[in-house]
Amino acid sequence: MDTVFYLARRLLQALAVILIVTIVVFCLLHALPGGPARGILGPQATAQQIAAFNHEQGLDRSLPIQYLYYLGNLLQGDLGTSFTLNEAVSRLIEQRLPKTLVLTVLSALVGLLLAIPLGMWQAVRRNKPVDYTITTLSFVAYSTPVYFLGLVLILLFTQVLRWFPSQAPQGETVAQVFADPAALVLPVVTGAASMVAVFSRYMRAATLENLSEDYVRTARAGGARRRAILFRHVFRNSLTPVVAMLGYYVPVLFGGALVVEQLFNYPGMGLLFWSAAQSSDYPVLLGCVLVISVATVVGTLLADVVQRIVDPRVKEGRT
């Protein structure tokens, strides 16, 4: 029953945050210089054109009424229309979002698969040369801009070694993207590098903390093998902060995807956002911001739920 109440409370909180996000996006649209009409039609639009546009789009009504219409359109999946591509924003995002999810999920998986064992290895080898070496490399990877790292990988693996293509898969569908796996390697590695640096540090700190707990000393006194203690007890408890941070890392993944997609010409939502920013296509920009914000809220909610499952102390309200 406690779990049900917890999930219901977190779901209500997530819905409240999403509602606030819609209000912020609505206000941003109306905060454009000269209003939405001037921002969309451009500085050359006449007063008659602006008046006609405002009447057609319902922008001549009161702000509360406009927001209710805006919210109703969102509930129907209507995010507006791109005025440069002359296509529904929801349709554009529907085409691009699955490919961005492929890139971000693969980057996250590769990052976690490398970061978790590296962090545990550092904790076991604390203050040894391997610990110092991985720590140094982690700081270098974390401090290196994604764009610069991608350029270095392109120069090394495309121009020098000629192992991978410099351009990401150009398919229109997810199946076509996976049809060229070699072209996915460099974008995925570029997106995963900073994640490895961040999460290996979290895993190292969490593992060190758990290794000093009483239950570890008790298990050692009982004759349990070190490997069994590490993987049966310490590993699971150390995952809690990693899982908690993963939900909050969603906007970072999407932000990195924007740079990676532009650098490797990957036809995802990040490249769509970049192109919309260059052409001042505000409906597309705000539609992407709304989708990323909702994804962040959902990711945080899922992280809290998974953390409650992984860590029994959360169930009992001791954290």
PDB file of C-alpha atoms in Angstrom:
ATOM      1  CA  MET A   1       0.000   0.000   0.000  1.00  0.00           C
ATOM      2  CA  ASP A   2       2.877   2.366   0.814  1.00  0.00           C
ATOM      3  CA  THR A   3       4.281   1.756  -2.648  1.00  0.00           C
ATOM      4  CA  VAL A   4       0.954   2.644  -4.267  1.00  0.00           C
ATOM      5  CA  PHE A   5       0.746   5.918  -2.318  1.00  0.00           C
ATOM      6  CA  TYR A   6       4.352   6.699  -3.175  1.00  0.00           C
ATOM      7  CA  LEU A   7       3.790   6.103  -6.886  1.00  0.00           C
ATOM      8  CA  ALA A   8       0.569   8.125  -6.860  1.00  0.00           C
ATOM      9  CA  ARG A   9       2.293  11.039  -5.112  1.00  0.00           C
ATOM     10  CA  ARG A  10       5.239  10.993  -7.510  1.00  0.00           C
ATOM     11  CA  LEU A  11       2.910  10.791 -10.504  1.00  0.00           C
ATOM     12  CA  LEU A  12       0.942  13.821  -9.300  1.00  0.00           C
ATOM     13  CA  GLN A  13       4.201  15.714  -8.779  1.00  0.00           C
ATOM     14  CA  ALA A  14       5.335  14.805 -12.296  1.00  0.00           C
ATOM     15  CA  LEU A  15       2.023  16.003 -13.770  1.00  0.00           C
ATOM     16  CA  ALA A  16       2.323  19.273 -11.842  1.00  0.00           C
ATOM     17  CA  VAL A  17       5.844  19.837 -13.183  1.00  0.00           C
ATOM     18  CA  ILE A  18       4.706  19.090 -16.743  1.00  0.00           C
ATOM     19  CA  LEU A  19       1.873  21.618 -16.326  1.00  0.00           C
ATOM     20  CA  ILE A  20       4.390  24.228 -15.170  1.00  0.00           C
ATOM     21  CA  VAL A  21       6.570  23.412 -18.194  1.00  0.00           C
ATOM     22  CA  THR A  22       3.635  24.047 -20.550  1.00  0.00           C
ATOM     23  CA  ILE A  23       3.052  27.413 -18.859  1.00  0.00           C
ATOM     24  CA  VAL A  24       6.733  28.347 -19.261  1.00  0.00           C
ATOM     25  CA  VAL A  25       6.749  27.335 -22.952  1.00  0.00           C
ATOM     26  CA  PHE A  26       3.508  29.285 -23.506  1.00  0.00           C
ATOM     27  CA  CYS A  27       5.045  32.353 -21.867  1.00  0.00           C
ATOM     28  CA  LEU A  28       8.219  32.009 -23.937  1.00  0.00           C
ATOM     29  CA  LEU A  29       6.143  32.005 -27.103  1.00  0.00           C
ATOM     30  CA  HIS A  30       4.430  35.240 -26.055  1.00  0.00           C
ATOM     31  CA  ALA A  31       7.717  36.790 -24.882  1.00  0.00           C
ATOM     32  CA  LEU A  32       9.091  36.896 -28.444  1.00  0.00           C
ATOM     33  CA  PRO A  33       9.976  40.443 -29.590  1.00  0.00           C
ATOM     34  CA  GLY A  34       6.775  41.915 -31.014  1.00  0.00           C
ATOM     35  CA  GLY A  35       4.772  38.886 -29.910  1.00  0.00           C
ATOM     36  CA  PRO A  36       4.377  35.455 -31.548  1.00  0.00           C
ATOM     37  CA  ALA A  37       3.154  36.885 -34.847  1.00  0.00           C
ATOM     38  CA  ARG A  38       6.174  39.168 -35.301  1.00  0.00           C
ATOM     39  CA  GLY A  39       8.553  36.409 -34.238  1.00  0.00           C
ATOM     40  CA  ILE A  40       7.030  33.921 -36.669  1.00  0.00           C
ATOM     41  CA  LEU A  41       6.216  36.156 -39.641  1.00  0.00           C
ATOM     42  CA  GLY A  42       9.435  38.143 -39.396  1.00  0.00           C
ATOM     43  CA  PRO A  43      10.274  41.843 -39.138  1.00  0.00           C
ATOM     44  CA  GLN A  44       8.978  42.585 -42.660  1.00  0.00           C
ATOM     45  CA  ALA A  45       5.378  41.631 -41.845  1.00  0.00           C
ATOM     46  CA  THR A  46       2.858  44.468 -42.078  1.00  0.00           C
ATOM     47  CA  ALA A  47       0.377  45.432 -39.381  1.00  0.00           C
ATOM     48  CA  GLN A  48      -2.466  43.946 -41.451  1.00  0.00           C
ATOM     49  CA  GLN A  49      -0.637  40.642 -41.819  1.00  0.00           C
ATOM     50  CA  ILE A  50       0.067  40.506 -38.080  1.00  0.00           C
ATOM     51  CA  ALA A  51      -3.578  41.289 -37.262  1.00  0.00           C
ATOM     52  CA  ALA A  52      -4.785  38.585 -39.656  1.00  0.00           C
ATOM     53  CA  PHE A  53      -2.348  36.073 -38.218  1.00  0.00           C
ATOM     54  CA  ASN A  54      -3.361  36.897 -34.638  1.00  0.00           C
ATOM     55  CA  HIS A  55      -7.043  36.446 -35.504  1.00  0.00           C
ATOM     56  CA  GLU A  56      -6.427  33.189 -37.365  1.00  0.00           C
ATOM     57  CA  GLN A  57      -4.347  31.727 -34.531  1.00  0.00           C
ATOM     58  CA  GLY A  58      -6.587  33.075 -31.746  1.00  0.00           C
ATOM     59  CA  LEU A  59      -3.833  35.356 -30.460  1.00  0.00           C
ATOM     60  CA  ASP A  60      -6.227  38.303 -30.126  1.00  0.00           C
ATOM     61  CA  ARG A  61      -8.001  36.636 -27.181  1.00  0.00           C
ATOM     62  CA  SER A  62      -7.100  36.951 -23.509  1.00  0.00           C
ATOM     63  CA  LEU A  63      -4.014  35.061 -22.316  1.00  0.00           C
ATOM     64  CA  PRO A  64      -5.913  32.597 -20.071  1.00  0.00           C
ATOM     65  CA  ILE A  65      -8.188  31.644 -22.993  1.00  0.00           C
ATOM     66  CA  GLN A  66      -5.170  31.316 -25.277  1.00  0.00           C
ATOM     67  CA  TYR A  67      -3.450  29.048 -22.754  1.00  0.00           C
ATOM     68  CA  LEU A  68      -6.504  26.811 -22.453  1.00  0.00           C
ATOM     69  CA  TYR A  69      -6.627  26.462 -26.240  1.00  0.00           C
ATOM     70  CA  TYR A  70      -2.872  25.814 -26.278  1.00  0.00           C
ATOM     71  CA  LEU A  71      -3.230  23.138 -23.598  1.00  0.00           C
ATOM     72  CA  GLY A  72      -6.126  21.556 -25.461  1.00  0.00           C
ATOM     73  CA  ASN A  73      -4.041  21.415 -28.640  1.00  0.00           C
ATOM     74  CA  LEU A  74      -1.161  19.808 -26.720  1.00  0.00           C
ATOM     75  CA  LEU A  75      -3.473  17.115 -25.369  1.00  0.00           C
ATOM     76  CA  GLN A  76      -4.419  16.357 -28.971  1.00  0.00           C
ATOM     77  CA  GLY A  77      -0.753  16.186 -30.013  1.00  0.00           C
ATOM     78  CA  ASP A  78      -0.805  19.540 -31.802  1.00  0.00           C
ATOM     79  CA  LEU A  79       2.484  21.392 -31.203  1.00  0.00           C
ATOM     80  CA  GLY A  80       1.931  23.958 -33.919  1.00  0.00           C
ATOM     81  CA  THR A  81       3.247  24.264 -37.465  1.00  0.00           C
ATOM     82  CA  SER A  82       6.756  24.823 -38.715  1.00  0.00           C
ATOM     83  CA  PHE A  83       6.712  27.975 -40.820  1.00  0.00           C
ATOM     84  CA  THR A  84       9.977  27.153 -42.599  1.00  0.00           C
ATOM     85  CA  LEU A  85       9.184  23.498 -43.376  1.00  0.00           C
ATOM     86  CA  ASN A  86       5.395  24.047 -43.636  1.00  0.00           C
ATOM     87  CA  GLU A  87       4.733  20.857 -41.680  1.00  0.00           C
ATOM     88  CA  ALA A  88       3.234  20.005 -38.320  1.00  0.00           C
ATOM     89  CA  VAL A  89       5.795  20.143 -35.522  1.00  0.00           C
ATOM     90  CA  SER A  90       4.398  16.956 -33.999  1.00  0.00           C
ATOM     91  CA  ARG A  91       4.948  15.176 -37.301  1.00  0.00           C
ATOM     92  CA  LEU A  92       8.544  16.409 -37.541  1.00  0.00           C
ATOM     93  CA  ILE A  93       9.281  15.294 -33.971  1.00  0.00           C
ATOM     94  CA  GLU A  94       7.546  11.968 -34.572  1.00  0.00           C
ATOM     95  CA  GLN A  95       9.913  11.336 -37.490  1.00  0.00           C
ATOM     96  CA  ARG A  96      13.076  12.449 -35.675  1.00  0.00           C
ATOM     97  CA  LEU A  97      12.539  11.466 -32.015  1.00  0.00           C
ATOM     98  CA  PRO A  98      12.906   7.660 -32.468  1.00  0.00           C
ATOM     99  CA  LYS A  99      16.317   8.141 -34.074  1.00  0.00           C
ATOM    100  CA  THR A 100      17.415  10.457 -31.280  1.00  0.00           C
ATOM    101  CA  LEU A 101      16.225   7.880 -28.742  1.00  0.00           C
ATOM    102  CA  VAL A 102      18.322   5.247 -30.511  1.00  0.00           C
ATOM    103  CA  LEU A 103      21.408   7.441 -30.218  1.00  0.00           C
ATOM    104  CA  THR A 104      20.822   8.477 -26.595  1.00  0.00           C
ATOM    105  CA  VAL A 105      19.867   4.981 -25.377  1.00  0.00           C
ATOM    106  CA  LEU A 106      22.887   3.390 -27.059  1.00  0.00           C
ATOM    107  CA  SER A 107      25.160   6.098 -25.631  1.00  0.00           C
ATOM    108  CA  ALA A 108      23.683   5.583 -22.164  1.00  0.00           C
ATOM    109  CA  LEU A 109      24.049   1.793 -22.350  1.00  0.00           C
ATOM    110  CA  VAL A 110      27.654   1.983 -23.531  1.00  0.00           C
ATOM    111  CA  GLY A 111      28.405   4.611 -20.890  1.00  0.00           C
ATOM    112  CA  LEU A 112      26.903   2.564 -18.051  1.00  0.00           C
ATOM    113  CA  LEU A 113      28.447  -0.713 -19.204  1.00  0.00           C
ATOM    114  CA  LEU A 114      31.861   0.950 -19.023  1.00  0.00           C
ATOM    115  CA  ALA A 115      31.331   3.252 -16.037  1.00  0.00           C
ATOM    116  CA  ILE A 116      29.943   0.713 -13.543  1.00  0.00           C
ATOM    117  CA  PRO A 117      32.790  -1.841 -13.728  1.00  0.00           C
ATOM    118  CA  LEU A 118      35.395   0.927 -13.965  1.00  0.00           C
ATOM    119  CA  GLY A 119      34.017   2.599 -10.839  1.00  0.00           C
ATOM    120  CA  MET A 120      33.995  -0.666  -8.899  1.00  0.00           C
ATOM    121  CA  TRP A 121      37.502  -1.511 -10.090  1.00  0.00           C
ATOM    122  CA  GLN A 122      38.743   1.901  -8.940  1.00  0.00           C
ATOM    123  CA  ALA A 123      37.174   1.385  -5.519  1.00  0.00           C
ATOM    124  CA  VAL A 124      38.759  -2.034  -5.101  1.00  0.00           C
ATOM    125  CA  ARG A 125      42.116  -0.629  -6.282  1.00  0.00           C
ATOM    126  CA  ARG A 126      41.810   2.600  -4.333  1.00  0.00           C
ATOM    127  CA  ASN A 127      44.925   4.801  -4.327  1.00  0.00           C
ATOM    128  CA  LYS A 128      46.678   2.380  -6.672  1.00  0.00           C
ATOM    129  CA  PRO A 129      48.175   3.440 -10.042  1.00  0.00           C
ATOM    130  CA  VAL A 130      45.130   2.139 -11.940  1.00  0.00           C
ATOM    131  CA  ASP A 131      42.853   4.285  -9.763  1.00  0.00           C
ATOM    132  CA  TYR A 132      44.889   7.421 -10.428  1.00  0.00           C
ATOM    133  CA  THR A 133      45.088   6.638 -14.156  1.00  0.00           C
ATOM    134  CA  ILE A 134      41.325   6.128 -14.592  1.00  0.00           C
ATOM    135  CA  THR A 135      40.591   9.207 -12.472  1.00  0.00           C
ATOM    136  CA  THR A 136      42.864  11.335 -14.659  1.00  0.00           C
ATOM    137  CA  LEU A 137      41.304  10.009 -17.857  1.00  0.00           C
ATOM    138  CA  SER A 138      37.817  10.603 -16.407  1.00  0.00           C
ATOM    139  CA  PHE A 139      38.594  14.231 -15.629  1.00  0.00           C
ATOM    140  CA  VAL A 140      40.021  14.730 -19.116  1.00  0.00           C
ATOM    141  CA  ALA A 141      36.937  13.158 -20.743  1.00  0.00           C
ATOM    142  CA  TYR A 142      34.566  15.183 -18.560  1.00  0.00           C
ATOM    143  CA  SER A 143      36.308  18.489 -19.235  1.00  0.00           C
ATOM    144  CA  THR A 144      36.638  17.941 -22.989  1.00  0.00           C
ATOM    145  CA  PRO A 145      33.819  19.620 -24.973  1.00  0.00           C
ATOM    146  CA  VAL A 146      31.664  17.126 -26.846  1.00  0.00           C
ATOM    147  CA  TYR A 147      32.213  18.946 -30.122  1.00  0.00           C
ATOM    148  CA  PHE A 148      36.008  18.858 -29.769  1.00  0.00           C
ATOM    149  CA  LEU A 149      36.007  15.193 -28.750  1.00  0.00           C
ATOM    150  CA  GLY A 150      33.895  14.325 -31.781  1.00  0.00           C
ATOM    151  CA  LEU A 151      36.294  16.162 -34.092  1.00  0.00           C
ATOM    152  CA  VAL A 152      39.267  14.311 -32.576  1.00  0.00           C
ATOM    153  CA  LEU A 153      37.519  10.955 -33.079  1.00  0.00           C
ATOM    154  CA  ILE A 154      36.677  11.851 -36.673  1.00  0.00           C
ATOM    155  CA  LEU A 155      40.264  12.825 -37.435  1.00  0.00           C
ATOM    156  CA  LEU A 156      41.676   9.723 -35.760  1.00  0.00           C
ATOM    157  CA  PHE A 157      39.284   6.994 -36.856  1.00  0.00           C
ATOM    158  CA  THR A 158      38.179   8.456 -40.198  1.00  0.00           C
ATOM    159  CA  GLN A 159      41.158  10.294 -41.611  1.00  0.00           C
ATOM    160  CA  VAL A 160      44.094   8.419 -40.028  1.00  0.00           C
ATOM    161  CA  LEU A 161      42.940   4.864 -39.310  1.00  0.00           C
ATOM    162  CA  ARG A 162      39.989   4.867 -41.747  1.00  0.00           C
ATOM    163  CA  TRP A 163      38.005   2.453 -39.572  1.00  0.00           C
ATOM    164  CA  PHE A 164      34.645   4.258 -39.479  1.00  0.00           C
ATOM    165  CA  PRO A 165      32.790   6.756 -41.682  1.00  0.00           C
ATOM    166  CA  SER A 166      32.678  10.393 -40.600  1.00  0.00           C
ATOM    167  CA  GLN A 167      28.927  10.671 -41.161  1.00  0.00           C
ATOM    168  CA  ALA A 168      26.216   8.985 -39.120  1.00  0.00           C
ATOM    169  CA  PRO A 169      23.563   6.744 -40.759  1.00  0.00           C
ATOM    170  CA  GLN A 170      21.242   8.749 -42.979  1.00  0.00           C
ATOM    171  CA  GLY A 171      18.223   6.444 -42.977  1.00  0.00           C
ATOM    172  CA  GLU A 172      14.713   7.817 -42.548  1.00  0.00           C
ATOM    173  CA  THR A 173      13.677   4.997 -40.220  1.00  0.00           C
ATOM    174  CA  VAL A 174      15.223   3.301 -37.191  1.00  0.00           C
ATOM    175  CA  ALA A 175      15.680   0.099 -39.209  1.00  0.00           C
ATOM    176  CA  GLN A 176      17.698   2.005 -41.811  1.00  0.00           C
ATOM    177  CA  VAL A 177      19.812   3.526 -39.049  1.00  0.00           C
ATOM    178  CA  PHE A 178      20.676   0.076 -37.681  1.00  0.00           C
ATOM    179  CA  ALA A 179      21.417  -1.113 -41.209  1.00  0.00           C
ATOM    180  CA  ASP A 180      24.680   0.843 -41.053  1.00  0.00           C
ATOM    181  CA  PRO A 181      26.106  -0.013 -37.592  1.00  0.00           C
ATOM    182  CA  ALA A 182      29.645   1.100 -38.417  1.00  0.00           C
ATOM    183  CA  ALA A 183      28.403   4.655 -38.927  1.00  0.00           C
ATOM    184  CA  LEU A 184      26.856   4.620 -35.438  1.00  0.00           C
ATOM    185  CA  VAL A 185      30.103   3.876 -33.621  1.00  0.00           C
ATOM    186  CA  LEU A 186      31.637   7.349 -33.512  1.00  0.00           C
ATOM    187  CA  PRO A 187      28.390   9.195 -32.568  1.00  0.00           C
ATOM    188  CA  VAL A 188      27.673   6.688 -29.791  1.00  0.00           C
ATOM    189  CA  VAL A 189      31.231   6.822 -28.412  1.00  0.00           C
ATOM    190  CA  THR A 190      31.176  10.627 -28.498  1.00  0.00           C
ATOM    191  CA  GLY A 191      27.892  10.705 -26.597  1.00  0.00           C
ATOM    192  CA  ALA A 192      29.007   8.085 -24.061  1.00  0.00           C
ATOM    193  CA  ALA A 193      32.419   9.571 -23.151  1.00  0.00           C
ATOM    194  CA  SER A 194      31.241  12.171 -20.641  1.00  0.00           C
ATOM    195  CA  MET A 195      28.771   9.696 -19.154  1.00  0.00           C
ATOM    196  CA  VAL A 196      31.568   7.223 -18.464  1.00  0.00           C
ATOM    197  CA  ALA A 197      33.542   9.964 -16.731  1.00  0.00           C
ATOM    198  CA  VAL A 198      30.637  11.079 -14.527  1.00  0.00           C
ATOM    199  CA  PHE A 199      29.085   7.752 -13.580  1.00  0.00           C
ATOM    200  CA  SER A 200      32.381   5.981 -12.921  1.00  0.00           C
ATOM    201  CA  ARG A 201      33.051   8.591 -10.233  1.00  0.00           C
ATOM    202  CA  TYR A 202      29.608   8.054  -8.695  1.00  0.00           C
ATOM    203  CA  MET A 203      30.089   4.278  -8.771  1.00  0.00           C
ATOM    204  CA  ARG A 204      33.547   4.552  -7.205  1.00  0.00           C
ATOM    205  CA  ALA A 205      32.293   6.752  -4.369  1.00  0.00           C
ATOM    206  CA  ALA A 206      29.255   4.557  -3.716  1.00  0.00           C
ATOM    207  CA  THR A 207      31.330   1.376  -3.723  1.00  0.00           C
ATOM    208  CA  LEU A 208      33.868   2.835  -1.292  1.00  0.00           C
ATOM    209  CA  GLU A 209      31.056   3.920   1.012  1.00  0.00           C
ATOM    210  CA  ASN A 210      29.471   0.469   1.001  1.00  0.00           C
ATOM    211  CA  LEU A 211      32.792  -1.300   1.496  1.00  0.00           C
ATOM    212  CA  SER A 212      33.114   0.509   4.841  1.00  0.00           C
ATOM    213  CA  GLU A 213      29.632  -0.517   6.039  1.00  0.00           C
ATOM    214  CA  ASP A 214      29.085  -2.900   8.969  1.00  0.00           C
ATOM    215  CA  TYR A 215      27.408  -5.572   6.839  1.00  0.00           C
ATOM    216  CA  VAL A 216      30.604  -5.941   4.780  1.00  0.00           C
ATOM    217  CA  ARG A 217      32.729  -6.383   7.892  1.00  0.00           C
ATOM    218  CA  THR A 218      30.202  -8.887   9.236  1.00  0.00           C
ATOM    219  CA  ALA A 219      30.258 -10.867   5.993  1.00  0.00           C
ATOM    220  CA  ARG A 220      34.058 -10.920   6.006  1.00  0.00           C
ATOM    221  CA  ALA A 221      34.110 -12.084   9.624  1.00  0.00           C
ATOM    222  CA  GLY A 222      31.717 -14.866   8.645  1.00  0.00           C
ATOM    223  CA  GLY A 223      34.185 -16.167   6.088  1.00  0.00           C
ATOM    224  CA  ALA A 224      32.448 -14.906   2.921  1.00  0.00           C
ATOM    225  CA  ARG A 225      34.697 -14.555  -0.082  1.00  0.00           C
ATOM    226  CA  ARG A 226      35.605 -11.057  -1.210  1.00  0.00           C
ATOM    227  CA  ARG A 227      34.199 -11.572  -4.704  1.00  0.00           C
ATOM    228  CA  ALA A 228      30.881 -12.823  -3.290  1.00  0.00           C
ATOM    229  CA  ILE A 229      30.610  -9.817  -0.968  1.00  0.00           C
ATOM    230  CA  LEU A 230      31.426  -7.428  -3.787  1.00  0.00           C
ATOM    231  CA  PHE A 231      28.930  -8.743  -6.327  1.00  0.00           C
ATOM    232  CA  ARG A 232      26.118 -10.015  -4.096  1.00  0.00           C
ATOM    233  CA  HIS A 233      25.887  -7.103  -1.679  1.00  0.00           C
ATOM    234  CA  VAL A 234      28.075  -4.107  -2.481  1.00  0.00           C
ATOM    235  CA  PHE A 235      27.218  -4.012  -6.185  1.00  0.00           C
ATOM    236  CA  ARG A 236      23.453  -3.735  -5.696  1.00  0.00           C
ATOM    237  CA  ASN A 237      23.659  -1.136  -2.923  1.00  0.00           C
ATOM    238  CA  SER A 238      26.159   0.914  -4.913  1.00  0.00           C
ATOM    239  CA  LEU A 239      23.784   1.146  -7.857  1.00  0.00           C
ATOM    240  CA  THR A 240      21.342   3.352  -5.915  1.00  0.00           C
ATOM    241  CA  PRO A 241      23.046   6.739  -6.538  1.00  0.00           C
ATOM    242  CA  VAL A 242      23.780   5.741 -10.140  1.00  0.00           C
ATOM    243  CA  VAL A 243      20.104   4.963 -10.776  1.00  0.00           C
ATOM    244  CA  ALA A 244      19.058   8.166  -9.029  1.00  0.00           C
ATOM    245  CA  MET A 245      21.385  10.262 -11.183  1.00  0.00           C
ATOM    246  CA  LEU A 246      20.398   8.550 -14.406  1.00  0.00           C
ATOM    247  CA  GLY A 247      16.977  10.192 -14.449  1.00  0.00           C
ATOM    248  CA  TYR A 248      18.481  13.629 -13.897  1.00  0.00           C
ATOM    249  CA  TYR A 249      21.002  12.953 -16.672  1.00  0.00           C
ATOM    250  CA  VAL A 250      18.284  12.803 -19.350  1.00  0.00           C
ATOM    251  CA  PRO A 251      18.549  16.508 -20.335  1.00  0.00           C
ATOM    252  CA  VAL A 252      22.340  16.147 -20.519  1.00  0.00           C
ATOM    253  CA  LEU A 253      21.933  13.224 -22.918  1.00  0.00           C
ATOM    254  CA  PHE A 254      19.552  15.206 -25.109  1.00  0.00           C
ATOM    255  CA  GLY A 255      21.827  18.239 -24.955  1.00  0.00           C
ATOM    256  CA  GLY A 256      24.777  16.116 -25.993  1.00  0.00           C
ATOM    257  CA  ALA A 257      22.690  14.571 -28.759  1.00  0.00           C
ATOM    258  CA  LEU A 258      22.093  18.046 -30.187  1.00  0.00           C
ATOM    259  CA  VAL A 259      25.836  18.595 -30.622  1.00  0.00           C
ATOM    260  CA  VAL A 260      26.564  15.027 -31.734  1.00  0.00           C
ATOM    261  CA  GLU A 261      23.788  15.015 -34.326  1.00  0.00           C
ATOM    262  CA  GLN A 262      24.916  18.303 -35.794  1.00  0.00           C
ATOM    263  CA  LEU A 263      28.557  17.183 -35.865  1.00  0.00           C
ATOM    264  CA  PHE A 264      27.864  13.805 -37.502  1.00  0.00           C
ATOM    265  CA  ASN A 265      24.856  15.005 -39.560  1.00  0.00           C
ATOM    266  CA  TYR A 266      22.590  12.518 -37.799  1.00  0.00           C
ATOM    267  CA  PRO A 267      18.934  13.087 -38.817  1.00  0.00           C
ATOM    268  CA  GLY A 268      17.450  13.182 -35.313  1.00  0.00           C
ATOM    269  CA  MET A 269      15.636  15.717 -33.173  1.00  0.00           C
ATOM    270  CA  GLY A 270      18.885  17.425 -32.195  1.00  0.00           C
ATOM    271  CA  LEU A 271      19.652  18.258 -35.823  1.00  0.00           C
ATOM    272  CA  LEU A 272      16.046  19.427 -36.237  1.00  0.00           C
ATOM    273  CA  PHE A 273      16.479  21.753 -33.247  1.00  0.00           C
ATOM    274  CA  TRP A 274      19.778  23.055 -34.619  1.00  0.00           C
ATOM    275  CA  SER A 275      18.265  23.802 -38.019  1.00  0.00           C
ATOM    276  CA  ALA A 276      15.226  25.453 -36.410  1.00  0.00           C
ATOM    277  CA  ALA A 277      17.507  27.681 -34.309  1.00  0.00           C
ATOM    278  CA  GLN A 278      19.358  28.826 -37.424  1.00  0.00           C
ATOM    279  CA  SER A 279      16.113  29.689 -39.220  1.00  0.00           C
ATOM    280  CA  SER A 280      14.317  31.083 -36.110  1.00  0.00           C
ATOM    281  CA  ASP A 281      11.562  28.500 -36.469  1.00  0.00           C
ATOM    282  CA  TYR A 282      10.069  29.135 -33.034  1.00  0.00           C
ATOM    283  CA  PRO A 283       7.259  26.545 -33.094  1.00  0.00           C
ATOM    284  CA  VAL A 284       9.818  23.789 -33.748  1.00  0.00           C
ATOM    285  CA  LEU A 285      12.188  25.119 -31.075  1.00  0.00           C
ATOM    286  CA  LEU A 286       9.498  25.309 -28.408  1.00  0.00           C
ATOM    287  CA  GLY A 287       8.060  21.945 -29.448  1.00  0.00           C
ATOM    288  CA  CYS A 288      11.474  20.327 -28.983  1.00  0.00           C
ATOM    289  CA  VAL A 289      11.939  22.087 -25.626  1.00  0.00           C
ATOM    290  CA  LEU A 290       8.556  20.799 -24.474  1.00  0.00           C
ATOM    291  CA  VAL A 291       9.317  17.218 -25.520  1.00  0.00           C
ATOM    292  CA  ILE A 292      12.746  17.257 -23.846  1.00  0.00           C
ATOM    293  CA  SER A 293      11.252  18.729 -20.666  1.00  0.00           C
ATOM    294  CA  VAL A 294       8.561  16.049 -20.517  1.00  0.00           C
ATOM    295  CA  ALA A 295      11.209  13.372 -21.162  1.00  0.00           C
ATOM    296  CA  THR A 296      13.245  14.765 -18.258  1.00  0.00           C
ATOM    297  CA  VAL A 297      10.263  14.622 -15.906  1.00  0.00           C
ATOM    298  CA  VAL A 298       9.407  11.082 -16.997  1.00  0.00           C
ATOM    299  CA  GLY A 299      13.052  10.007 -16.674  1.00  0.00           C
ATOM    300  CA  THR A 300      13.232  11.401 -13.152  1.00  0.00           C
ATOM    301  CA  LEU A 301       9.990   9.628 -12.220  1.00  0.00           C
ATOM    302  CA  LEU A 302      11.254   6.311 -13.568  1.00  0.00           C
ATOM    303  CA  ALA A 303      14.571   6.763 -11.757  1.00  0.00           C
ATOM    304  CA  ASP A 304      12.746   7.306  -8.444  1.00  0.00           C
ATOM    305  CA  VAL A 305      10.606   4.204  -9.021  1.00  0.00           C
ATOM    306  CA  VAL A 306      13.621   2.052  -9.913  1.00  0.00           C
ATOM    307  CA  GLN A 307      15.550   3.432  -6.940  1.00  0.00           C
ATOM    308  CA  ARG A 308      12.680   2.427  -4.651  1.00  0.00           C
ATOM    309  CA  ILE A 309      12.871  -1.102  -6.063  1.00  0.00           C
ATOM    310  CA  VAL A 310      16.673  -1.343  -5.878  1.00  0.00           C
ATOM    311  CA  ASP A 311      17.141   0.150  -2.400  1.00  0.00           C
ATOM    312  CA  PRO A 312      14.933  -1.355   0.345  1.00  0.00           C
ATOM    313  CA  ARG A 313      15.684   1.602   2.610  1.00  0.00           C
ATOM    314  CA  VAL A 314      13.600   3.845   0.330  1.00  0.00           C
ATOM    315  CA  LYS A 315      10.600   1.537   0.848  1.00  0.00           C
ATOM    316  CA  GLU A 316      10.919   1.838   4.560  1.00  0.00           C
ATOM    317  CA  GLY A 317      11.309   5.618   4.453  1.00  0.00           C
ATOM    318  CA  ARG A 318      14.802   5.631   5.942  1.00  0.00           C
ATOM    319  CA  THR A 319      16.387   7.710   3.178  1.00  0.00           C
TER     320      THR A 319
END
